[in-house]
Coordinates of N, CA and C and ligand atoms in Angstrom, one line a residue:
X598 N 0.7 30.2 -84.1 CA -0.5 31.0 -84.5 C -0.6 32.3 -83.7
X599 N -1.0 33.4 -84.4 CA -1.2 34.6 -83.7 C -2.7 34.9 -83.6
X600 N -3.1 35.5 -82.5 CA -4.5 35.8 -82.4 C -4.8 37.2 -83.1
X601 N -5.7 37.2 -84.0 CA -6.0 38.4 -84.8 C -7.1 39.1 -84.0
X602 N -8.2 38.4 -83.5 CA -9.3 39.0 -82.8 C -9.9 38.0 -81.9
X603 N -10.5 38.5 -80.9 CA -11.2 37.6 -79.9 C -12.5 38.3 -79.5
X604 N -13.6 37.5 -79.6 CA -14.9 38.1 -79.2 C -15.6 37.2 -78.2
X605 N -16.3 37.8 -77.2 CA -17.2 37.1 -76.4 C -18.6 37.2 -77.0
X606 N -19.2 36.0 -77.1 CA -20.6 36.0 -77.7 C -21.5 35.2 -76.7
X607 N -22.8 35.3 -76.9 CA -23.7 34.6 -76.0 C -23.5 33.1 -76.0
X608 N -22.7 32.6 -77.0 CA -22.4 31.2 -77.1 C -21.0 30.9 -76.7
X609 N -20.3 31.9 -76.2 CA -18.9 31.6 -75.7 C -17.9 32.4 -76.6
X610 N -16.7 32.0 -76.4 CA -15.6 32.8 -77.1 C -15.4 32.4 -78.5
X611 N -15.2 33.4 -79.4 CA -14.9 33.2 -80.8 C -13.6 33.9 -81.1
X612 N -12.6 33.1 -81.7 CA -11.3 33.7 -81.9 C -10.9 33.5 -83.4
X613 N -10.3 34.5 -84.0 CA -9.7 34.4 -85.3 C -8.2 34.4 -85.1
X614 N -7.6 33.3 -85.7 CA -6.1 33.2 -85.5 C -5.5 33.1 -86.9
X615 N -4.2 33.5 -87.0 CA -3.5 33.5 -88.3 C -2.1 32.9 -88.1
X616 N -1.8 32.0 -89.1 CA -0.4 31.4 -89.1 C 0.5 32.5 -89.8
X617 N 1.4 33.1 -89.1 CA 2.2 34.1 -89.8 C 3.1 33.5 -90.9
X618 N 3.4 32.3 -90.9 CA 4.3 31.7 -91.9 C 3.5 31.4 -93.2
X619 N 2.3 30.9 -93.1 CA 1.6 30.5 -94.3 C 0.5 31.4 -94.6
X620 N 0.0 32.3 -93.7 CA -1.1 33.2 -94.0 C -2.4 32.5 -93.8
X621 N -2.4 31.3 -93.3 CA -3.7 30.5 -93.1 C -4.4 31.1 -91.9
X622 N -5.7 31.3 -92.0 CA -6.5 31.7 -90.9 C -7.3 30.6 -90.4
X623 N -7.7 30.6 -89.1 CA -8.7 29.7 -88.6 C -9.6 30.3 -87.6
X624 N -10.8 29.8 -87.5 CA -11.8 30.3 -86.6 C -12.0 29.3 -85.5
X625 N -11.8 29.7 -84.2 CA -12.0 28.8 -83.1 C -13.2 29.2 -82.2
X626 N -14.0 28.2 -82.0 CA -15.2 28.5 -81.2 C -15.1 27.8 -79.8
X627 N -15.0 28.5 -78.7 CA -14.9 27.9 -77.4 C -13.8 26.8 -77.4
X628 N -12.6 27.1 -78.0 CA -11.5 26.2 -78.0 C -11.6 25.1 -79.1
X629 N -12.7 25.1 -79.8 CA -12.8 24.0 -80.8 C -12.7 24.6 -82.2
X630 N -12.0 23.9 -83.0 CA -11.8 24.3 -84.4 C -13.1 24.4 -85.2
X631 N -13.4 25.5 -85.9 CA -14.6 25.6 -86.6 C -14.4 25.6 -88.1
X632 N -13.4 26.3 -88.6 CA -13.2 26.4 -90.0 C -11.8 27.1 -90.3
X633 N -11.1 26.7 -91.3 CA -9.9 27.4 -91.7 C -9.8 27.6 -93.2
X634 N -8.8 28.3 -93.6 CA -8.7 28.7 -95.0 C -7.8 27.8 -95.9
X635 N -7.6 26.5 -95.4 CA -6.6 25.7 -96.0 C -7.1 24.9 -97.2
X636 N -8.4 24.6 -97.3 CA -8.9 23.7 -98.4 C -10.1 24.2 -99.1
X637 N -11.3 23.8 -98.6 CA -12.5 24.4 -99.1 C -13.2 23.6 -100.2
X638 N -12.6 22.5 -100.6 CA -13.2 21.7 -101.7 C -14.6 21.3 -101.5
X639 N -14.8 20.7 -100.3 CA -16.2 20.2 -100.0 C -17.2 21.4 -99.8
X640 N -16.7 22.5 -99.3 CA -17.5 23.7 -99.1 C -17.9 24.3 -100.4
X641 N -17.1 24.1 -101.4 CA -17.4 24.6 -102.8 C -18.3 23.6 -103.5
X642 N -18.1 22.3 -103.2 CA -19.0 21.3 -103.9 C -20.4 21.4 -103.4
X643 N -20.5 21.8 -102.1 CA -21.9 22.1 -101.6 C -22.7 23.0 -102.5
X644 N -22.0 24.0 -103.1 CA -22.7 24.9 -103.9 C -22.8 24.4 -105.4
X645 N -21.8 23.9 -105.9 CA -21.8 23.4 -107.3 C -22.8 22.3 -107.5
X646 N -22.8 21.3 -106.5 CA -23.7 20.2 -106.6 C -25.2 20.7 -106.5
X647 N -25.4 21.7 -105.7 CA -26.8 22.2 -105.5 C -27.2 22.9 -106.8
X648 N -26.3 23.8 -107.3 CA -26.6 24.5 -108.6 C -26.9 23.6 -109.7
X649 N -26.1 22.5 -109.8 CA -26.3 21.6 -110.9 C -27.7 20.9 -110.9
X650 N -28.2 20.8 -109.7 CA -29.5 20.1 -109.6 C -30.7 21.1 -109.5
X651 N -30.4 22.4 -109.2 CA -31.4 23.4 -109.0 C -32.0 24.0 -110.2
X652 N -33.2 24.5 -110.2 CA -33.8 25.2 -111.3 C -33.4 26.7 -111.4
X653 N -33.5 27.3 -112.6 CA -33.3 28.8 -112.7 C -34.5 29.4 -111.9
X654 N -34.3 30.6 -111.4 CA -33.2 31.6 -111.6 C -32.1 31.5 -110.6
X655 N -32.0 30.3 -110.0 CA -30.8 30.1 -109.1 C -30.7 31.1 -108.0
X656 N -31.8 31.3 -107.2 CA -31.7 32.1 -106.0 C -31.2 31.3 -104.9
X657 N -30.0 31.6 -104.4 CA -29.3 30.8 -103.4 C -29.3 31.3 -102.0
X658 N -29.6 30.4 -101.1 CA -29.5 30.7 -99.6 C -28.3 29.9 -99.1
X659 N -27.3 30.6 -98.5 CA -26.2 29.9 -97.9 C -26.3 30.0 -96.4
X660 N -26.3 28.9 -95.7 CA -26.3 28.9 -94.2 C -24.9 28.8 -93.7
X661 N -24.4 29.9 -93.1 CA -23.0 29.9 -92.5 C -22.0 30.5 -93.4
X662 N -21.5 31.7 -93.0 CA -20.5 32.3 -93.8 C -19.1 31.7 -93.7
X663 N -18.7 31.4 -92.4 CA -17.4 30.8 -92.2 C -16.3 31.7 -92.7
X664 N -15.3 31.1 -93.5 CA -14.3 32.0 -94.1 C -14.6 32.4 -95.5
X665 N -15.8 31.9 -96.1 CA -16.3 32.4 -97.3 C -16.0 31.6 -98.6
X666 N -15.6 30.3 -98.4 CA -15.3 29.5 -99.6 C -16.6 29.2 -100.3
X667 N -17.7 28.8 -99.6 CA -19.0 28.5 -100.3 C -19.5 29.7 -101.0
X668 N -19.4 30.9 -100.3 CA -19.9 32.1 -100.9 C -19.1 32.4 -102.1
X669 N -17.8 32.2 -102.1 CA -17.0 32.5 -103.2 C -17.4 31.7 -104.4
X670 N -17.7 30.4 -104.2 CA -18.1 29.5 -105.2 C -19.5 30.0 -105.9
X671 N -20.3 30.5 -105.0 CA -21.7 30.9 -105.5 C -21.5 32.2 -106.4
X672 N -20.6 33.1 -106.0 CA -20.5 34.3 -106.8 C -19.6 34.2 -108.0
X673 N -18.7 33.2 -108.0 CA -17.9 33.0 -109.2 C -18.6 32.2 -110.3
X674 N -19.7 31.4 -109.8 CA -20.5 30.7 -110.8 C -21.4 31.7 -111.5
X675 N -21.6 31.6 -112.8 CA -22.4 32.6 -113.5 C -23.9 32.4 -113.2
X676 N -24.3 31.3 -112.7 CA -25.8 31.0 -112.6 C -26.6 31.8 -111.6
X677 N -26.1 32.0 -110.3 CA -26.9 32.6 -109.3 C -27.3 34.1 -109.6
X678 N -28.6 34.4 -109.5 CA -29.0 35.7 -109.7 C -29.1 36.5 -108.4
X679 N -29.2 35.7 -107.3 CA -29.2 36.4 -105.9 C -28.7 35.4 -104.9
X680 N -27.9 35.9 -104.0 CA -27.3 35.0 -103.0 C -27.5 35.6 -101.6
X681 N -28.3 34.9 -100.7 CA -28.5 35.4 -99.4 C -27.7 34.5 -98.4
X682 N -26.9 35.2 -97.5 CA -26.1 34.4 -96.6 C -26.6 34.7 -95.2
X683 N -26.9 33.6 -94.5 CA -27.4 33.7 -93.1 C -26.2 33.4 -92.2
X684 N -25.8 34.3 -91.3 CA -24.7 34.1 -90.4 C -25.1 34.6 -89.0
X685 N -24.9 33.8 -88.0 CA -25.3 34.1 -86.7 C -24.4 35.1 -86.0
X686 N -23.1 35.0 -86.3 CA -22.1 35.7 -85.5 C -21.7 37.0 -86.2
X687 N -22.0 38.2 -85.6 CA -21.5 39.4 -86.3 C -20.0 39.5 -86.4
X688 N -19.2 38.8 -85.5 CA -17.8 38.8 -85.6 C -17.3 38.2 -86.9
X689 N -18.0 37.1 -87.4 CA -17.6 36.4 -88.6 C -17.8 37.3 -89.8
X690 N -18.9 38.1 -89.8 CA -19.1 39.1 -90.9 C -18.0 40.2 -90.8
X691 N -17.7 40.7 -89.6 CA -16.7 41.7 -89.5 C -15.3 41.1 -90.0
X692 N -15.0 39.9 -89.7 CA -13.7 39.3 -90.1 C -13.7 39.1 -91.6
X693 N -14.8 38.8 -92.2 CA -14.9 38.7 -93.6 C -14.5 40.0 -94.3
X694 N -15.0 41.1 -93.7 CA -14.7 42.4 -94.3 C -13.3 42.8 -94.1
X695 N -12.8 42.5 -92.8 CA -11.5 43.1 -92.4 C -10.3 42.2 -92.8
X696 N -10.5 40.9 -92.9 CA -9.3 40.0 -93.0 C -9.5 38.9 -94.1
X697 N -10.8 38.4 -94.2 CA -11.0 37.2 -95.0 C -11.6 37.4 -96.4
X698 N -11.7 38.7 -96.8 CA -12.3 39.0 -98.1 C -11.6 38.3 -99.3
X699 N -10.3 38.1 -99.2 CA -9.7 37.4 -100.4 C -10.2 35.9 -100.5
X700 N -10.7 35.3 -99.5 CA -11.1 33.9 -99.6 C -12.5 33.8 -100.1
X701 N -13.3 34.9 -100.1 CA -14.6 34.9 -100.8 C -14.5 35.7 -102.1
X702 N -13.3 36.2 -102.5 CA -13.2 37.0 -103.7 C -14.0 38.3 -103.5
X703 N -13.9 38.8 -102.2 CA -14.6 40.1 -101.9 C -16.1 40.1 -102.3
X704 N -16.7 38.9 -102.0 CA -18.1 38.7 -102.4 C -19.1 39.6 -101.7
X705 N -18.7 40.1 -100.5 CA -19.7 41.0 -99.9 C -19.9 42.3 -100.6
X706 N -19.0 42.6 -101.6 CA -19.2 43.8 -102.4 C -20.0 43.5 -103.6
X707 N -20.4 42.2 -103.9 CA -21.1 41.8 -105.1 C -22.6 42.2 -104.9
X708 N -23.2 43.0 -105.8 CA -24.6 43.5 -105.6 C -25.6 42.3 -105.5
X709 N -25.3 41.1 -105.9 CA -26.2 40.0 -105.8 C -26.3 39.5 -104.4
X710 N -25.3 39.8 -103.5 CA -25.1 39.2 -102.2 C -25.8 40.1 -101.1
X711 N -26.6 39.4 -100.3 CA -27.2 40.0 -99.1 C -26.8 39.2 -97.9
X712 N -26.3 39.8 -96.8 CA -26.0 39.1 -95.6 C -27.0 39.4 -94.6
X713 N -27.5 38.3 -93.9 CA -28.5 38.5 -92.8 C -27.8 37.9 -91.6
X714 N -27.7 38.8 -90.6 CA -27.1 38.3 -89.3 C -28.2 37.8 -88.4
X715 N -28.3 36.5 -88.3 CA -29.4 36.0 -87.6 C -29.2 34.5 -87.4
X716 N -29.9 33.9 -86.5 CA -29.8 32.5 -86.2 C -30.7 31.8 -87.3
X717 N -30.1 31.0 -88.1 CA -30.8 30.3 -89.2 C -31.9 29.5 -88.7
X718 N -31.8 28.9 -87.6 CA -32.8 27.9 -87.0 C -34.1 28.6 -86.8
X719 N -34.0 29.8 -86.1 CA -35.2 30.5 -85.8 C -35.7 31.3 -87.0
X720 N -34.7 31.8 -87.8 CA -35.1 32.6 -89.0 C -35.9 31.7 -89.9
X721 N -35.5 30.5 -90.1 CA -36.2 29.6 -91.1 C -37.7 29.4 -90.7
X722 N -38.0 29.5 -89.4 CA -39.3 29.2 -89.0 C -40.3 30.3 -89.4
X723 N -39.8 31.5 -89.6 CA -40.7 32.7 -89.9 C -40.4 33.4 -91.2
X724 N -39.3 33.0 -91.9 CA -38.8 33.7 -93.1 C -39.9 33.5 -94.2
X725 N -39.9 34.6 -95.1 CA -40.6 34.5 -96.3 C -39.6 34.5 -97.4
X726 N -40.1 34.3 -98.6 CA -39.2 34.3 -99.8 C -39.1 32.9 -100.4
X727 N -38.4 32.9 -101.5 CA -38.3 31.6 -102.3 C -36.9 31.4 -102.8
X728 N -36.3 30.2 -102.6 CA -35.0 29.9 -102.9 C -35.0 28.7 -103.8
X729 N -34.1 28.7 -104.8 CA -33.9 27.6 -105.7 C -32.9 26.6 -105.2
X730 N -32.0 27.1 -104.3 CA -31.0 26.2 -103.7 C -30.8 26.7 -102.3
X731 N -30.9 25.8 -101.3 CA -30.5 26.2 -99.9 C -29.4 25.3 -99.6
X732 N -28.2 25.9 -99.2 CA -27.0 25.2 -99.0 C -26.5 25.4 -97.5
X733 N -26.6 24.4 -96.7 CA -26.3 24.5 -95.3 C -25.0 24.0 -94.9
X734 N -24.2 24.8 -94.2 CA -22.9 24.4 -93.6 C -22.7 25.2 -92.3
X735 N -23.6 24.9 -91.3 CA -23.5 25.6 -90.1 C -23.0 24.7 -89.0
X736 N -22.8 23.4 -89.2 CA -22.4 22.5 -88.2 C -21.4 21.5 -88.7
X737 N -20.8 20.7 -87.8 CA -20.0 19.6 -88.3 C -20.8 18.6 -89.1
X738 N -22.1 18.6 -88.9 CA -23.0 17.8 -89.6 C -24.3 17.7 -88.9
X739 N -25.4 17.2 -89.6 CA -26.7 17.1 -89.0 C -26.7 16.3 -87.7
X740 N -25.8 15.4 -87.5 CA -25.8 14.6 -86.3 C -24.6 14.9 -85.4
X741 N -24.0 16.1 -85.7 CA -22.8 16.6 -84.9 C -22.9 18.1 -84.9
X742 N -23.8 18.7 -84.2 CA -24.1 20.1 -84.3 C -23.1 20.8 -83.4
X743 N -22.8 22.1 -83.7 CA -21.8 22.9 -82.9 C -22.5 23.4 -81.6
X744 N -23.8 23.6 -81.7 CA -24.5 24.0 -80.4 C -25.8 23.2 -80.4
X745 N -26.3 22.9 -79.3 CA -27.5 22.0 -79.2 C -28.7 22.6 -79.9
X746 N -28.8 23.9 -79.9 CA -30.0 24.5 -80.5 C -30.1 24.3 -82.1
X747 N -28.9 24.1 -82.7 CA -28.9 23.9 -84.1 C -29.5 22.5 -84.5
X748 N -29.6 21.6 -83.6 CA -30.1 20.3 -83.9 C -31.6 20.3 -84.4
X749 N -32.3 21.4 -84.0 CA -33.7 21.5 -84.4 C -33.9 21.7 -85.9
X750 N -32.8 22.2 -86.6 CA -32.9 22.4 -88.0 C -33.0 21.1 -88.8
X751 N -32.5 20.0 -88.2 CA -32.4 18.7 -89.0 C -33.6 17.8 -88.5
X752 N -34.5 18.3 -87.7 CA -35.7 17.5 -87.3 C -36.7 17.6 -88.5
X753 N -37.8 16.8 -88.3 CA -38.9 16.9 -89.3 C -39.4 18.3 -89.4
X754 N -39.6 19.0 -88.2 CA -40.1 20.3 -88.2 C -39.1 21.3 -88.9
X755 N -37.8 21.2 -88.6 CA -36.8 22.0 -89.3 C -36.7 21.8 -90.8
X756 N -36.7 20.6 -91.2 CA -36.6 20.3 -92.6 C -37.9 20.7 -93.4
X757 N -39.0 20.6 -92.7 CA -40.3 21.1 -93.3 C -40.3 22.6 -93.4
X758 N -39.7 23.3 -92.5 CA -39.6 24.8 -92.6 C -38.7 25.2 -93.7
X759 N -37.6 24.4 -93.9 CA -36.7 24.7 -95.1 C -37.4 24.4 -96.4
X760 N -38.1 23.3 -96.4 CA -38.9 22.9 -97.6 C -39.8 24.0 -98.1
X761 N -40.5 24.6 -97.1 CA -41.4 25.7 -97.4 C -40.7 26.9 -98.1
X762 N -39.4 27.1 -97.9 CA -38.7 28.2 -98.5 C -38.2 27.8 -99.9
X763 N -38.3 26.6 -100.3 CA -37.8 26.2 -101.6 C -38.8 26.4 -102.7
X764 N -38.4 26.8 -103.9 CA -39.2 26.8 -105.1 C -39.6 25.4 -105.5
X765 N -40.6 25.2 -106.4 CA -40.8 23.9 -106.9 C -39.6 23.3 -107.6
X766 N -39.2 22.1 -107.3 CA -37.9 21.5 -107.8 C -36.7 22.1 -107.2
X767 N -36.9 23.0 -106.2 CA -35.7 23.6 -105.5 C -35.0 22.5 -104.7
X768 N -33.7 22.8 -104.4 CA -32.8 21.8 -103.9 C -32.3 22.2 -102.5
X769 N -32.3 21.3 -101.6 CA -31.7 21.4 -100.3 C -30.3 20.7 -100.2
X770 N -29.2 21.3 -99.9 CA -27.9 20.7 -99.8 C -27.4 20.9 -98.4
X771 N -26.9 19.8 -97.8 CA -26.4 19.8 -96.4 C -25.0 19.2 -96.4
X772 N -24.1 20.0 -95.8 CA -22.7 19.6 -95.6 C -22.6 18.8 -94.3
X773 N -21.7 17.8 -94.3 CA -21.4 17.0 -93.1 C -20.0 16.5 -93.1
X774 N -19.4 16.6 -92.0 CA -18.0 16.1 -91.9 C -18.0 14.5 -91.7
X775 N -19.1 13.9 -91.6 CA -19.2 12.5 -91.4 C -20.6 12.0 -91.9
X776 N -20.6 10.7 -92.3 CA -21.9 10.2 -92.7 C -23.0 10.4 -91.6
X777 N -24.2 10.7 -92.0 CA -25.3 10.9 -91.1 C -26.5 10.1 -91.5
X778 N -26.5 8.8 -91.3 CA -27.5 7.9 -91.8 C -28.9 8.1 -91.4
X779 N -29.1 8.5 -90.1 CA -30.4 8.7 -89.6 C -31.0 10.0 -90.3
X780 N -30.1 11.0 -90.4 CA -30.6 12.2 -91.1 C -30.9 11.9 -92.5
X781 N -30.1 11.2 -93.2 CA -30.4 10.8 -94.6 C -31.7 10.2 -94.8
X782 N -32.0 9.3 -93.9 CA -33.3 8.6 -93.9 C -34.5 9.5 -93.7
X783 N -34.3 10.5 -92.8 CA -35.4 11.4 -92.5 C -35.6 12.4 -93.7
X784 N -34.5 12.7 -94.3 CA -34.5 13.6 -95.5 C -35.2 12.9 -96.7
X785 N -34.9 11.6 -96.8 CA -35.6 10.9 -97.9 C -37.1 10.7 -97.7
X786 N -37.5 10.6 -96.4 CA -38.9 10.4 -96.1 C -39.7 11.7 -96.4
X787 N -39.0 12.9 -96.2 CA -39.7 14.2 -96.4 C -39.6 14.7 -97.9
X788 N -38.5 14.4 -98.6 CA -38.2 15.0 -99.9 C -38.2 14.0 -101.0
X789 N -38.3 12.7 -100.7 CA -38.1 11.7 -101.7 C -36.7 11.2 -101.8
X790 N -36.1 11.1 -103.0 CA -34.8 10.5 -103.1 C -33.7 11.5 -102.6
X791 N -32.6 11.0 -102.1 CA -31.5 11.8 -101.7 C -30.2 11.4 -102.4
X792 N -29.5 12.4 -103.0 CA -28.2 12.1 -103.6 C -27.1 12.3 -102.6
X793 N -26.0 11.5 -102.6 CA -25.0 11.7 -101.7 C -23.6 11.9 -102.4
X794 N -22.9 12.9 -102.1 CA -21.6 13.2 -102.7 C -20.6 13.0 -101.5
X795 N -19.5 12.2 -101.8 CA -18.5 12.1 -100.8 C -17.2 12.7 -101.3
X796 N -16.5 13.5 -100.4 CA -15.3 14.2 -100.8 C -14.2 13.7 -99.9
X797 N -13.2 13.0 -100.5 CA -12.1 12.5 -99.7 C -11.3 13.6 -99.0
X798 N -10.9 13.4 -97.8 CA -10.1 14.4 -97.0 C -8.7 13.7 -96.7
X799 N -7.7 14.5 -96.4 CA -6.4 13.9 -96.2 C -6.4 12.8 -95.1
X800 N -7.1 13.0 -94.1 CA -7.2 12.0 -93.0 C -8.6 11.8 -92.6
X801 N -9.0 10.6 -92.2 CA -10.3 10.3 -91.6 C -11.4 10.1 -92.6
X802 N -12.6 10.2 -92.1 CA -13.8 10.0 -93.0 C -14.0 11.1 -94.0
X803 N -14.5 10.7 -95.2 CA -14.7 11.8 -96.2 C -15.8 12.8 -95.7
X804 N -15.7 14.0 -96.2 CA -16.8 15.0 -96.1 C -17.9 14.5 -97.0
X805 N -19.2 14.9 -96.6 CA -20.4 14.4 -97.3 C -21.3 15.6 -97.6
X806 N -21.8 15.6 -98.8 CA -22.9 16.6 -99.1 C -24.2 15.8 -99.5
X807 N -25.2 16.1 -98.7 CA -26.5 15.4 -99.0 C -27.4 16.4 -99.9
X808 N -28.0 15.9 -100.9 CA -28.8 16.7 -101.8 C -30.2 16.1 -101.9
X809 N -31.2 17.0 -101.7 CA -32.6 16.6 -101.8 C -33.4 17.6 -102.6
X810 N -34.3 17.1 -103.5 CA -35.0 18.0 -104.3 C -36.5 18.0 -103.9
X811 N -37.0 19.2 -103.8 CA -38.4 19.4 -103.4 C -39.3 18.8 -104.5
X812 N -40.2 17.9 -104.2 CA -41.0 17.3 -105.3 C -42.4 17.9 -105.3
Ligands
SAM1970 C1 -18.1 25.7 -90.8 S1 -18.5 27.4 -90.9 C2 -19.1 27.5 -92.6 C3 -18.0 27.4 -93.6 C4 -18.4 27.9 -95.0 N1 -19.1 26.9 -95.7 C5 -17.1 28.3 -95.7 O1 -17.0 28.0 -96.9 O2 -16.2 28.9 -95.1 C6 -20.0 27.4 -90.1 C7 -20.6 28.9 -90.0 O3 -22.0 28.8 -89.6 C8 -22.2 29.8 -88.6 N2 -23.4 29.3 -87.8 C9 -23.4 28.3 -86.9 N3 -24.7 28.1 -86.4 C10 -25.4 29.0 -87.1 C11 -26.8 29.3 -87.0 N4 -27.7 28.7 -86.2 N5 -27.3 30.3 -87.8 C12 -26.5 31.0 -88.7 N6 -25.1 30.7 -88.7 C13 -24.6 29.8 -88.0 C14 -20.9 29.9 -87.8 O4 -20.8 31.1 -87.1 C15 -19.9 29.7 -88.9 O5 -19.6 31.0 -89.5

């Protein structure tokens, strides 16, 4: 792997690497794998499952830009009328423009797309606006966060803040690399029923998408 760029952030080192043989990119956070460009099926399902359950006019909020697979799914689907992407790391947005645009289908140039560089956890507490689908993929999962401060998003307070941003019958979709039973229970208590989609991966536990509708 070759290092394409390396940035120091308040949360540690962020590195973009590329395999010169395959053209595959990966993002490494403090030495730990965050995301790569090899698959993206479950990151896409996060969006399609939410849109299938959400009401028109399909105003979408995506938490976490990553390499852009989820965003690509949102802009290639004809339904969304507006797509807001919350991304904490300016480097990830820079890399999307400079290196990773093919993986989002150059979505940052789409007039429906707005990128907000901010911490979703604090942003959600004060944000205004209304979304028909909120699609979150900022962690390995609600019970396996990449930084401790992200855990607040999956508490009763965090989920209540997100609920406030949903339109009536709006949908919250949460990606997880592993089953998160305690989170699922909490979500069901706040939102009513929860649908669960499992996506097989080549090795290990399936990826999971949790879907809850604002009642
Ligand atoms: C696993 S990646 C997202 C992958 C994305 N679904 C895709 O299709 O490529 C997680 C992203 O969330 C961002 N992130 C992590 N914590 C965040 C937070 N609190 N607020 C906003 N973005 C955050 C990371 O910088 C990273 O870009």
